[in-house]
Coordinates of C-alpha atoms and ligand atoms in Angstrom, one line a residue:
X1 CA 116.4 108.2 111.4
X2 CA 118.2 105.3 109.7
X3 CA 118.2 105.5 105.9
X4 CA 119.7 102.7 103.9
X5 CA 119.7 103.2 100.1
X6 CA 121.0 100.4 98.0
X7 CA 124.3 101.6 96.5
X8 CA 123.7 99.7 93.3
X9 CA 120.9 102.1 92.4
X10 CA 123.3 105.1 92.3
X11 CA 126.3 104.0 90.3
X12 CA 128.0 107.2 89.0
X13 CA 130.3 109.3 91.3
X14 CA 128.2 112.4 90.8
X15 CA 125.2 110.6 92.0
X16 CA 127.3 109.1 94.8
X17 CA 128.0 112.6 96.1
X18 CA 124.3 113.4 96.2
X19 CA 123.6 110.0 97.7
X20 CA 125.9 110.6 100.6
X21 CA 124.3 114.0 101.1
X22 CA 120.9 112.6 100.9
X23 CA 121.8 110.1 103.7
X24 CA 123.2 112.9 105.8
X25 CA 120.2 115.1 105.2
X26 CA 117.7 112.5 105.8
X27 CA 119.5 111.4 108.9
X28 CA 119.4 114.9 110.3
X29 CA 123.1 115.7 109.9
X30 CA 124.3 118.9 108.4
X31 CA 126.0 118.2 105.1
X32 CA 127.8 121.5 104.8
X33 CA 126.5 122.1 101.3
X34 CA 125.3 125.2 99.5
X35 CA 121.7 126.1 98.9
X36 CA 122.1 125.2 95.2
X37 CA 123.5 121.8 96.1
X38 CA 120.7 121.3 98.6
X39 CA 118.1 122.1 96.0
X40 CA 119.8 119.7 93.6
X41 CA 119.8 116.9 96.1
X42 CA 116.2 117.7 97.0
X43 CA 115.0 117.5 93.4
X44 CA 116.9 114.3 92.9
X45 CA 115.3 112.7 95.9
X46 CA 111.9 113.5 94.5
X47 CA 112.9 112.4 91.0
X48 CA 114.1 109.1 92.4
X49 CA 110.8 108.6 94.2
X50 CA 109.0 109.1 91.0
X51 CA 111.3 106.7 89.1
X52 CA 110.7 104.1 91.7
X53 CA 106.9 104.1 91.4
X54 CA 104.8 101.9 89.1
X55 CA 105.5 103.1 85.6
X56 CA 108.4 105.2 86.7
X57 CA 110.9 103.9 84.2
X58 CA 108.6 103.9 81.2
X59 CA 109.5 106.4 78.5
X60 CA 106.7 108.1 76.7
X61 CA 106.8 108.8 72.9
X62 CA 106.2 112.4 71.7
X63 CA 102.6 111.6 71.0
X64 CA 102.1 110.0 74.4
X65 CA 103.6 113.1 76.0
X66 CA 100.9 115.3 74.3
X67 CA 98.2 113.0 75.7
X68 CA 99.9 112.9 79.1
X69 CA 99.8 116.7 79.2
X70 CA 96.1 116.7 78.5
X71 CA 95.5 114.0 81.1
X72 CA 97.5 115.7 83.8
X73 CA 95.9 119.1 83.2
X74 CA 92.5 117.6 84.0
X75 CA 93.9 115.6 86.9
X76 CA 95.4 118.7 88.4
X77 CA 92.2 120.6 88.0
X78 CA 90.3 118.0 90.0
X79 CA 92.9 117.7 92.7
X80 CA 93.7 121.4 93.0
X81 CA 90.0 122.2 93.5
X82 CA 89.7 119.7 96.3
X83 CA 93.0 120.7 97.9
X84 CA 91.6 124.3 98.3
X85 CA 88.3 123.1 99.4
X86 CA 88.4 119.6 100.9
X87 CA 84.6 119.3 101.1
X88 CA 84.8 118.9 97.2
X89 CA 87.1 115.9 97.6
X90 CA 84.7 113.0 96.9
X91 CA 87.2 110.2 97.4
X92 CA 87.1 110.7 101.1
X93 CA 83.4 110.0 101.1
X94 CA 81.4 106.9 100.6
X95 CA 81.7 105.6 97.0
X96 CA 77.9 105.6 96.5
X97 CA 77.7 109.4 97.3
X98 CA 79.8 110.4 94.3
X99 CA 79.5 107.4 91.9
X100 CA 77.0 109.1 89.7
X101 CA 79.2 112.2 89.3
X102 CA 82.2 110.3 88.0
X103 CA 81.0 110.2 84.4
X104 CA 81.4 114.0 84.2
X105 CA 85.1 113.8 85.0
X106 CA 87.4 114.4 82.1
X107 CA 90.0 112.1 83.6
X108 CA 87.4 109.3 83.8
X109 CA 86.4 109.9 80.2
X110 CA 90.0 109.5 79.1
X111 CA 90.4 106.3 81.2
X112 CA 87.2 104.9 79.8
X113 CA 88.6 105.1 76.3
X114 CA 91.9 103.7 77.3
X115 CA 92.6 100.0 76.4
X116 CA 92.9 98.3 79.8
X117 CA 94.2 94.9 79.0
X118 CA 93.0 92.2 81.4
X119 CA 90.7 92.0 84.4
X120 CA 92.2 89.4 86.6
X121 CA 90.0 89.5 89.8
X122 CA 86.3 89.1 88.8
X123 CA 83.6 87.0 90.3
X124 CA 81.3 85.4 87.7
X125 CA 77.9 86.1 89.3
X126 CA 78.6 89.7 90.0
X127 CA 80.1 90.9 86.7
X128 CA 76.9 92.3 85.1
X129 CA 75.4 95.8 85.7
X130 CA 72.1 96.2 87.5
X131 CA 70.3 97.6 84.5
X132 CA 71.1 94.4 82.5
X133 CA 70.1 92.2 85.5
X134 CA 66.8 94.0 85.7
X135 CA 66.2 93.3 82.0
X136 CA 66.6 89.6 82.7
X137 CA 63.7 89.8 85.3
X138 CA 61.4 90.3 82.2
X139 CA 62.2 86.8 81.0
X140 CA 59.2 84.4 80.9
X141 CA 58.3 81.8 83.5
X142 CA 60.0 83.6 86.3
X143 CA 58.5 82.9 89.7
X144 CA 59.2 85.0 92.8
X145 CA 59.1 84.3 96.5
X146 CA 59.1 87.6 98.3
X147 CA 59.1 87.0 102.0
X148 CA 60.8 88.6 105.1
X149 CA 62.6 91.2 103.0
X150 CA 64.3 88.5 100.9
X151 CA 63.7 87.7 97.2
X152 CA 64.1 84.2 95.9
X153 CA 63.6 83.5 92.2
X154 CA 63.1 80.4 90.0
X155 CA 62.2 79.8 86.4
X156 CA 59.5 77.1 86.1
X157 CA 56.4 76.2 84.1
X158 CA 54.4 75.6 87.3
X159 CA 54.9 77.2 90.7
X160 CA 58.2 75.8 92.1
X161 CA 58.1 73.0 94.7
X162 CA 60.8 74.6 96.8
X163 CA 59.5 76.0 100.1
X164 CA 58.6 79.7 100.3
X165 CA 57.5 81.2 103.5
X166 CA 54.9 83.2 101.6
X167 CA 53.9 82.1 98.1
X168 CA 55.5 81.6 94.7
X169 CA 54.0 84.1 92.3
X170 CA 54.9 84.9 88.7
X171 CA 57.0 88.1 88.7
X172 CA 55.2 89.3 85.6
X173 CA 51.9 89.0 87.5
X174 CA 53.3 91.0 90.5
X175 CA 54.5 93.6 88.1
X176 CA 51.2 93.9 86.3
X177 CA 49.3 94.1 89.6
X178 CA 51.5 96.9 90.9
X179 CA 49.8 99.5 88.6
X180 CA 53.0 101.4 88.4
X181 CA 55.8 99.5 86.7
X182 CA 58.3 102.3 87.2
X183 CA 57.9 102.2 91.0
X184 CA 57.7 98.4 91.0
X185 CA 61.0 98.1 89.1
X186 CA 62.8 100.7 91.3
X187 CA 61.8 98.7 94.4
X188 CA 62.8 95.4 92.7
X189 CA 66.1 96.9 91.7
X190 CA 67.1 97.2 95.4
X191 CA 67.3 93.4 95.7
X192 CA 70.0 93.3 92.9
X193 CA 72.5 95.9 94.1
X194 CA 74.2 97.2 97.2
X195 CA 74.0 100.8 95.8
X196 CA 71.8 103.0 97.8
X197 CA 71.3 106.8 98.2
X198 CA 70.4 106.4 101.8
X199 CA 73.3 107.8 103.7
X200 CA 72.3 106.0 106.9
X201 CA 73.9 102.9 105.4
X202 CA 77.2 104.5 104.6
X203 CA 78.6 104.1 108.1
X204 CA 77.5 100.5 108.7
X205 CA 80.2 98.1 110.0
X206 CA 81.7 95.2 108.1
X207 CA 79.2 92.6 109.4
X208 CA 76.3 94.7 108.0
X209 CA 77.9 95.2 104.6
X210 CA 78.8 91.5 104.2
X211 CA 75.3 90.4 105.2
X212 CA 73.8 92.8 102.6
X213 CA 76.4 91.5 100.1
X214 CA 75.5 87.9 100.7
X215 CA 71.8 88.6 100.5
X216 CA 72.1 90.4 97.1
X217 CA 74.4 87.7 95.9
X218 CA 71.8 85.0 96.7
X219 CA 69.1 86.8 94.9
X220 CA 71.2 87.3 91.8
X221 CA 72.3 83.7 91.9
X222 CA 68.6 82.5 92.0
X223 CA 68.0 84.6 88.9
X224 CA 70.9 83.3 86.8
X225 CA 70.9 79.6 87.7
X226 CA 68.5 79.0 84.8
X227 CA 70.6 78.0 81.8
X228 CA 69.1 80.2 79.1
X229 CA 69.2 83.3 81.4
X230 CA 72.8 82.5 82.4
X231 CA 73.8 82.4 78.7
X232 CA 72.3 85.9 78.2
X233 CA 73.8 87.1 81.4
X234 CA 77.3 85.9 80.5
X235 CA 77.2 87.3 76.9
X236 CA 75.9 90.6 78.2
X237 CA 78.7 90.7 80.7
X238 CA 81.4 90.0 78.1
X239 CA 79.9 92.8 76.1
X240 CA 80.2 95.2 79.0
X241 CA 83.8 94.2 79.6
X242 CA 84.6 94.6 76.0
X243 CA 82.9 98.0 75.8
X244 CA 85.1 99.0 78.7
X245 CA 88.1 98.2 76.5
X246 CA 89.0 95.0 78.3
X247 CA 90.5 92.2 76.1
X248 CA 90.7 89.3 78.5
X249 CA 89.2 88.2 81.8
X250 CA 90.2 85.7 84.5
X251 CA 86.9 84.8 86.1
X252 CA 86.6 83.3 89.6
X253 CA 83.5 81.1 89.7
X254 CA 82.1 78.3 91.8
X255 CA 80.4 75.3 90.4
X256 CA 77.0 76.6 89.5
X257 CA 74.5 73.8 88.9
X258 CA 72.4 75.3 86.1
X259 CA 68.9 74.0 85.4
X260 CA 66.4 73.8 82.5
X261 CA 62.7 74.7 82.5
X262 CA 61.8 71.0 82.9
X263 CA 63.8 70.9 86.1
X264 CA 66.7 69.0 84.7
X265 CA 70.0 70.0 86.4
X266 CA 73.3 70.0 84.6
X267 CA 76.4 68.4 86.1
X268 CA 79.2 70.5 87.6
X269 CA 81.4 70.7 84.5
X270 CA 78.6 72.1 82.4
X271 CA 78.9 75.8 83.5
X272 CA 82.7 76.0 82.8
X273 CA 82.0 74.3 79.5
X274 CA 79.3 76.8 78.7
X275 CA 81.5 79.7 79.6
X276 CA 84.2 78.4 77.2
X277 CA 81.6 77.9 74.4
X278 CA 80.1 81.4 74.9
X279 CA 83.6 83.1 75.2
X280 CA 84.6 81.4 71.9
X281 CA 81.4 82.6 70.3
X282 CA 82.1 86.1 71.5
X283 CA 85.7 85.9 70.3
X284 CA 84.5 85.0 66.8
X285 CA 82.4 88.1 66.7
X286 CA 85.1 90.2 68.3
X287 CA 88.5 89.0 67.0
X288 CA 90.4 91.5 69.2
X289 CA 89.0 89.9 72.3
X290 CA 91.5 87.3 73.6
X291 CA 89.2 85.2 75.8
X292 CA 88.7 84.1 79.4
X293 CA 90.2 81.7 81.9
X294 CA 88.5 80.2 85.0
X295 CA 89.7 80.2 88.5
X296 CA 87.6 77.7 90.4
X297 CA 86.4 79.1 93.7
X298 CA 84.7 77.5 96.7
X299 CA 83.3 78.9 99.9
X300 CA 85.7 78.9 102.8
X301 CA 83.1 77.0 104.7
X302 CA 83.0 74.0 102.3
X303 CA 85.2 70.9 102.1
X304 CA 88.5 71.7 100.3
X305 CA 89.0 68.2 99.3
X306 CA 85.7 68.1 97.4
X307 CA 86.6 71.4 95.7
X308 CA 90.0 70.1 94.7
X309 CA 88.5 67.1 93.2
X310 CA 86.2 69.2 91.1
X311 CA 89.1 71.4 90.1
X312 CA 91.0 68.4 88.8
X313 CA 88.0 67.2 86.9
X314 CA 87.6 70.6 85.2
X315 CA 91.3 71.0 84.6
X316 CA 91.3 67.7 82.7
X317 CA 88.1 68.4 80.8
X318 CA 88.7 72.0 79.9
X319 CA 92.5 72.6 80.0
X320 CA 92.3 75.6 77.8
X321 CA 90.4 77.8 80.2
X322 CA 91.3 76.3 83.6
X323 CA 93.7 78.5 85.5
X324 CA 93.6 77.3 89.1
X325 CA 91.9 77.4 92.5
X326 CA 90.8 79.8 95.2
X327 CA 88.7 80.0 98.4
X328 CA 86.2 82.8 98.9
X329 CA 83.8 84.4 101.3
X330 CA 84.2 86.9 104.1
X331 CA 87.7 86.1 105.2
X332 CA 87.2 87.0 108.8
X333 CA 84.6 84.3 109.4
X334 CA 85.9 81.6 107.1
X335 CA 88.4 79.0 108.1
X336 CA 92.0 80.2 107.6
X337 CA 94.2 78.7 104.9
X338 CA 96.4 77.2 107.6
X339 CA 93.6 74.8 108.5
X340 CA 94.2 73.1 105.1
X341 CA 98.0 73.2 104.8
X342 CA 98.5 69.4 104.4
X343 CA 95.9 69.1 101.7
X344 CA 97.0 72.2 99.9
X345 CA 100.7 71.2 100.1
X346 CA 99.8 68.0 98.4
X347 CA 97.6 69.8 95.8
X348 CA 100.3 72.3 95.0
X349 CA 101.9 69.6 92.9
X350 CA 99.3 69.9 90.2
X351 CA 97.3 72.9 91.0
X352 CA 97.9 76.7 90.8
X353 CA 96.6 78.9 93.6
X354 CA 95.0 82.3 93.4
X355 CA 94.1 82.8 97.0
X356 CA 92.2 85.8 98.4
X357 CA 94.4 87.0 101.2
X358 CA 94.6 89.8 103.7
X359 CA 91.1 91.3 102.9
X360 CA 91.0 92.4 106.5
X361 CA 91.7 95.2 108.9
X362 CA 92.4 92.9 111.8
X363 CA 96.2 92.9 112.2
X364 CA 97.7 89.8 113.7
X365 CA 94.6 87.6 113.4
X366 CA 94.4 84.3 111.6
X367 CA 92.7 86.1 108.7
X368 CA 95.7 88.5 108.4
X369 CA 98.0 85.5 108.5
X370 CA 96.4 84.0 105.5
X371 CA 98.9 86.1 103.6
X372 CA 101.7 84.0 105.1
X373 CA 100.1 80.8 103.9
X374 CA 99.2 82.2 100.5
X375 CA 102.9 83.0 99.9
X376 CA 104.3 79.8 101.4
X377 CA 101.9 77.7 99.4
X378 CA 103.2 79.4 96.3
X379 CA 100.1 81.3 95.2
X380 CA 100.6 82.7 91.6
X381 CA 98.7 85.9 92.6
X382 CA 97.0 87.1 95.8
X383 CA 93.5 88.6 95.8
X384 CA 93.3 92.0 97.6
X385 CA 96.5 91.8 99.7
X386 CA 95.0 94.7 101.6
X387 CA 96.8 93.8 104.8
X388 CA 100.1 93.1 103.1
X389 CA 101.4 96.6 104.0
X390 CA 101.6 95.6 107.6
X391 CA 104.0 92.7 106.8
X392 CA 107.3 94.1 105.5
X393 CA 108.9 90.7 105.0
X394 CA 105.9 89.5 103.1
X395 CA 106.0 92.6 101.0
X396 CA 109.6 91.7 100.1
X397 CA 108.7 88.1 99.4
X398 CA 105.9 89.1 97.1
X399 CA 108.2 91.4 95.2
X400 CA 111.1 88.9 95.0
X401 CA 108.8 86.0 93.9
X402 CA 106.9 88.4 91.6
X403 CA 103.5 87.4 93.0
X404 CA 101.0 89.9 91.7
X405 CA 98.6 91.5 94.1
X406 CA 95.1 92.0 92.7
X407 CA 94.0 95.3 94.2
X408 CA 90.2 96.1 94.2
X409 CA 89.9 99.6 95.6
X410 CA 86.2 100.2 95.2
X411 CA 85.4 96.8 96.6
X412 CA 87.5 97.6 99.7
X413 CA 85.7 100.8 100.4
X414 CA 82.2 99.4 99.8
X415 CA 83.0 96.4 102.0
X416 CA 84.0 98.7 104.9
X417 CA 87.8 98.3 105.0
X418 CA 88.6 101.9 104.2
X419 CA 86.7 105.1 103.7
X420 CA 89.1 107.8 102.5
X421 CA 90.9 106.0 99.7
X422 CA 94.0 108.2 100.2
X423 CA 94.6 105.9 103.1
X424 CA 94.4 102.7 101.0
X425 CA 97.6 100.7 101.1
X426 CA 97.6 100.8 97.3
X427 CA 99.2 104.2 97.6
X428 CA 102.3 102.5 99.0
X429 CA 102.2 99.6 96.6
X430 CA 102.2 102.1 93.7
X431 CA 105.0 104.2 95.3
X432 CA 107.2 101.1 95.7
X433 CA 106.5 99.5 92.3
X434 CA 105.0 96.4 93.9
X435 CA 103.8 93.8 91.3
X436 CA 100.1 94.9 91.3
X437 CA 97.2 94.8 89.0
X438 CA 94.0 96.8 89.3
X439 CA 90.7 94.9 89.2
X440 CA 87.1 95.4 90.4
X441 CA 86.1 92.2 92.2
X442 CA 82.3 92.5 91.8
X443 CA 81.5 95.6 89.6
X444 CA 77.9 94.6 89.2
X445 CA 77.3 94.7 92.9
X446 CA 78.1 98.4 93.0
X447 CA 77.0 99.2 89.5
X448 CA 80.5 100.2 88.3
X449 CA 82.3 99.8 85.0
X450 CA 84.2 96.6 84.7
X451 CA 87.5 98.5 85.2
X452 CA 87.2 102.2 84.4
X453 CA 85.8 103.3 87.8
X454 CA 88.5 101.4 89.7
X455 CA 91.2 102.9 87.5
X456 CA 89.8 106.3 88.0
X457 CA 89.6 106.1 91.8
X458 CA 93.1 104.6 91.8
X459 CA 94.5 107.3 89.6
X460 CA 93.0 110.4 91.1
X461 CA 92.1 109.3 94.6
X462 CA 95.0 107.0 95.6
X463 CA 98.1 107.5 93.4
X464 CA 100.5 110.4 93.8
X465 CA 99.4 113.7 92.3
X466 CA 102.4 113.3 90.0
X467 CA 101.5 109.8 88.8
X468 CA 100.8 110.1 85.1
X469 CA 100.0 108.2 82.0
X470 CA 103.0 106.0 82.6
X471 CA 101.4 104.6 85.8
X472 CA 98.2 103.8 83.9
X473 CA 100.1 102.2 81.0
X474 CA 102.3 100.1 83.3
X475 CA 99.3 98.8 85.2
X476 CA 97.8 97.7 81.9
X477 CA 101.1 96.0 81.0
X478 CA 101.1 94.3 84.4
X479 CA 97.6 93.0 83.8
X480 CA 98.9 91.1 80.7
X481 CA 102.1 90.1 82.3
X482 CA 100.6 88.6 85.4
X483 CA 97.8 86.8 83.5
X484 CA 97.7 83.1 83.2
X485 CA 98.1 83.2 79.4
X486 CA 101.1 81.2 78.1
X487 CA 103.9 83.1 76.5
X488 CA 102.4 82.8 73.1
X489 CA 99.1 84.1 74.4
X490 CA 100.8 87.1 76.1
X491 CA 102.8 87.9 73.0
X492 CA 99.7 88.1 70.8
X493 CA 97.8 90.1 73.5
X494 CA 100.7 92.6 73.7
X495 CA 100.6 92.9 69.9
X496 CA 96.9 93.7 69.9
X497 CA 97.3 95.9 72.9
X498 CA 100.0 98.0 71.3
X499 CA 97.8 98.6 68.3
X500 CA 94.9 99.6 70.5
X501 CA 97.1 101.9 72.6
X502 CA 98.4 103.6 69.5
X503 CA 94.8 104.2 68.3
X504 CA 93.9 105.5 71.7
X505 CA 96.7 108.0 71.8
X506 CA 96.0 109.2 68.2
X507 CA 92.3 109.5 68.8
X508 CA 92.9 111.7 71.9
X509 CA 95.2 114.0 70.0
X510 CA 92.7 114.3 67.2
X511 CA 89.9 114.9 69.7
X512 CA 91.9 117.5 71.5
X513 CA 92.8 119.4 68.2
X514 CA 89.2 119.6 67.1
Ligands
NAG601 C1 113.9 104.9 79.4 O1 115.0 105.7 79.1 C2 116.0 105.6 80.0 C3 117.1 106.6 79.7 O2 117.0 107.0 78.3 C4 116.6 104.1 80.0 O3 117.6 104.0 80.9 C5 115.4 103.2 80.3 O4 115.9 101.8 80.2 C6 114.2 103.4 79.4 N1 113.1 102.6 79.9 C7 112.6 101.6 79.2 C8 111.4 100.9 79.9 O5 112.8 101.4 78.0
NAG602 C1 82.0 115.5 93.7 O1 80.7 115.3 93.9 C2 79.8 116.4 93.8 C3 78.4 116.0 94.1 O2 78.4 115.1 95.2 C4 79.9 116.9 92.4 O3 79.1 118.1 92.2 C5 81.4 117.2 92.0 O4 81.5 117.5 90.6 C6 82.2 116.0 92.3 N1 83.6 116.4 92.0 C7 84.4 115.7 91.2 C8 85.8 116.2 91.0 O5 83.9 114.8 90.5
NAG603 C1 54.9 105.8 89.3 O1 56.0 105.8 90.3 C2 57.0 106.7 90.0 C3 58.1 106.5 91.0 O2 57.7 106.3 92.3 C4 56.4 108.1 90.1 O3 57.4 109.1 89.9 C5 55.3 108.2 89.1 O4 54.7 109.5 89.2 C6 54.3 107.1 89.3 N1 53.3 107.2 88.1 C7 52.0 107.2 88.3 C8 51.2 107.2 87.1 O5 51.5 107.2 89.4
NAG604 C1 78.7 66.4 82.3 O1 77.9 66.7 81.2 C2 78.6 66.8 80.0 C3 77.6 67.2 78.9 O2 76.7 68.1 79.4 C4 79.2 65.5 79.7 O3 79.9 65.5 78.5 C5 80.1 65.0 80.8 O4 80.6 63.7 80.6 C6 79.4 65.1 82.1 N1 80.3 64.8 83.2 C7 80.1 63.9 84.1 C8 81.1 63.7 85.2 O5 79.0 63.3 84.2
NAG605 C1 91.6 65.5 102.3 O1 92.6 64.8 101.5 C2 93.8 64.6 102.2 C3 94.7 63.9 101.3 O2 94.8 64.6 100.1 C4 93.5 63.6 103.4 O3 94.7 63.4 104.1 C5 92.5 64.3 104.3 O4 92.1 63.4 105.3 C6 91.2 64.6 103.5 N1 90.3 65.4 104.4 C7 89.0 65.1 104.5 C8 88.2 65.9 105.4 O5 88.5 64.2 103.8
NAG606 C1 80.1 90.0 113.4 O1 80.8 89.0 112.7 C2 81.7 88.2 113.5 C3 82.5 87.4 112.6 O2 81.6 86.6 111.9 C4 80.9 87.4 114.5 O3 81.7 86.6 115.3 C5 80.0 88.4 115.3 O4 79.2 87.7 116.1 C6 79.2 89.3 114.4 N1 78.6 90.3 115.3 C7 77.3 90.6 115.2 C8 76.9 91.7 116.1 O5 76.6 90.1 114.4
ZN607 ZN1 87.2 88.7 95.3

């Protein structure tokens, strides 16, 4: 085995001695050292590994250490139990089979209280919980077309003119006619979420899950294209993020064309404008909320030129919230980035990129190679980067260029990339202190907290057993650091974050004493 440590990391002579021995030991040579020396070297190897991981060189205050002890006690209880009896280990099962149990976890409860900084990979139509979506189906003038297992919706005074292979009927009428509203709503709910208790769906392949994903997405979109409902949707979503202790969101969104009851359709800059207005309104009511930025997305199947044109228009019209541009959709079936290189090279001059890349299990395919283009085209961050681990040179490049990878663990499991999250590449990204942030992609789609569930799965299911409060804190710091806020914005966010963090630590100590 060849081991090459960088000498620069081990400057003093004492360490050099152990460094040499480590090399010998790891390369299978006998070092001729005593047992005591061996154990010293061994513990240094482990220590060094811990120092190298995300958060490894943070130093905790005395108060933070108390909280860390509490946190790690609970984490160890959960892990030790499963280690002895692997059938208790929920993280190797489908997320839907244990999602409901998570709220009982003490670790989760701590994470839920923790200030989590920024959510940097969030899609605008899938950021609200299913309960809140269901409440929006009680709005007036909502017509439903329920045919062939698909639900299409539209707000209108009269039955919509759009074709329906059955018949447009007021949802309120259907609900009334059903005689049992509880049952009606629990059936209706299935159109608004991927979550199911039916285990037969847990082993479906990626084609099935994406088909289901797109179907739910379409139904939700039909509900929230009505301007007044979209306003409620967005404010409720901000509320849910805020309640999950998130201070700032970078939202990926397409160009929704919102309509009014009289059928009038707004132009393509209206929705970004509305987002900005509502976020400012929310900020006024919650001064410790920093705000939002927009990353304009377009389907991989549409014309990139057209999207870039729209992006430039919004950038000019709303410079405060415009961050950049991305392509979305199931990566395996969309066109690869390489198809658009000339256009994107040109656009690079005035446009920041936040490409989805490597959200695939197919090593060596054009989808997998999207990562190459994302990096060469100078992406500021990469969405998912799930396949990055198979490309050591690209891993180096990402680290050198400080391109953050937005990891969405739960999304990756639900969308059939990985089942047992211990095998998620995030474990390696954490161990090697890659520039990463934790996000949730589409929390509404799997009825999860905006960030807490993803942090919980990452912390207990993926990270080292020894990863502690420092890992959590560093990931929150990363979320601010890799955001598109300018330096002034980042400074003021850090200031608010530090205060919140202090309160969080204090409140846990108080809670624990009582
Ligand atoms: C933590 O402390 C160590 C040693 O005291 C120091 O070398 C290191 O720079 C500190 N880390 C930070 C992030 O301040
Ligand atoms: C795992 O899930 C089971 C139910 O499926 C639950 O009883 C148990 O408490 C969960 N374990 C943890 C550590 O959350
Ligand atoms: C309505 O449906 C729910 C769920 O299917 C069921 O539990 C309940 O008993 C039903 N109520 C009546 C009055 O039939
Ligand atoms: C879009 O609509 C807004 C007002 O709703 C208006 O200010 C803007 O000029 C319109 N943009 C275009 C390109 O028509
Ligand atoms: C897109 O724009 C580029 C120049 O920016 C041009 O060369 C290319 O032909 C355009 N493609 C299409 C399909 O219009
Ligand atoms: C699965 O998806 C791939 C990629 O879109 C497609 O080529 C293939 O035909 C699909 N397979 C089935 C059975 O639908
Ligand atoms: Zn995404």
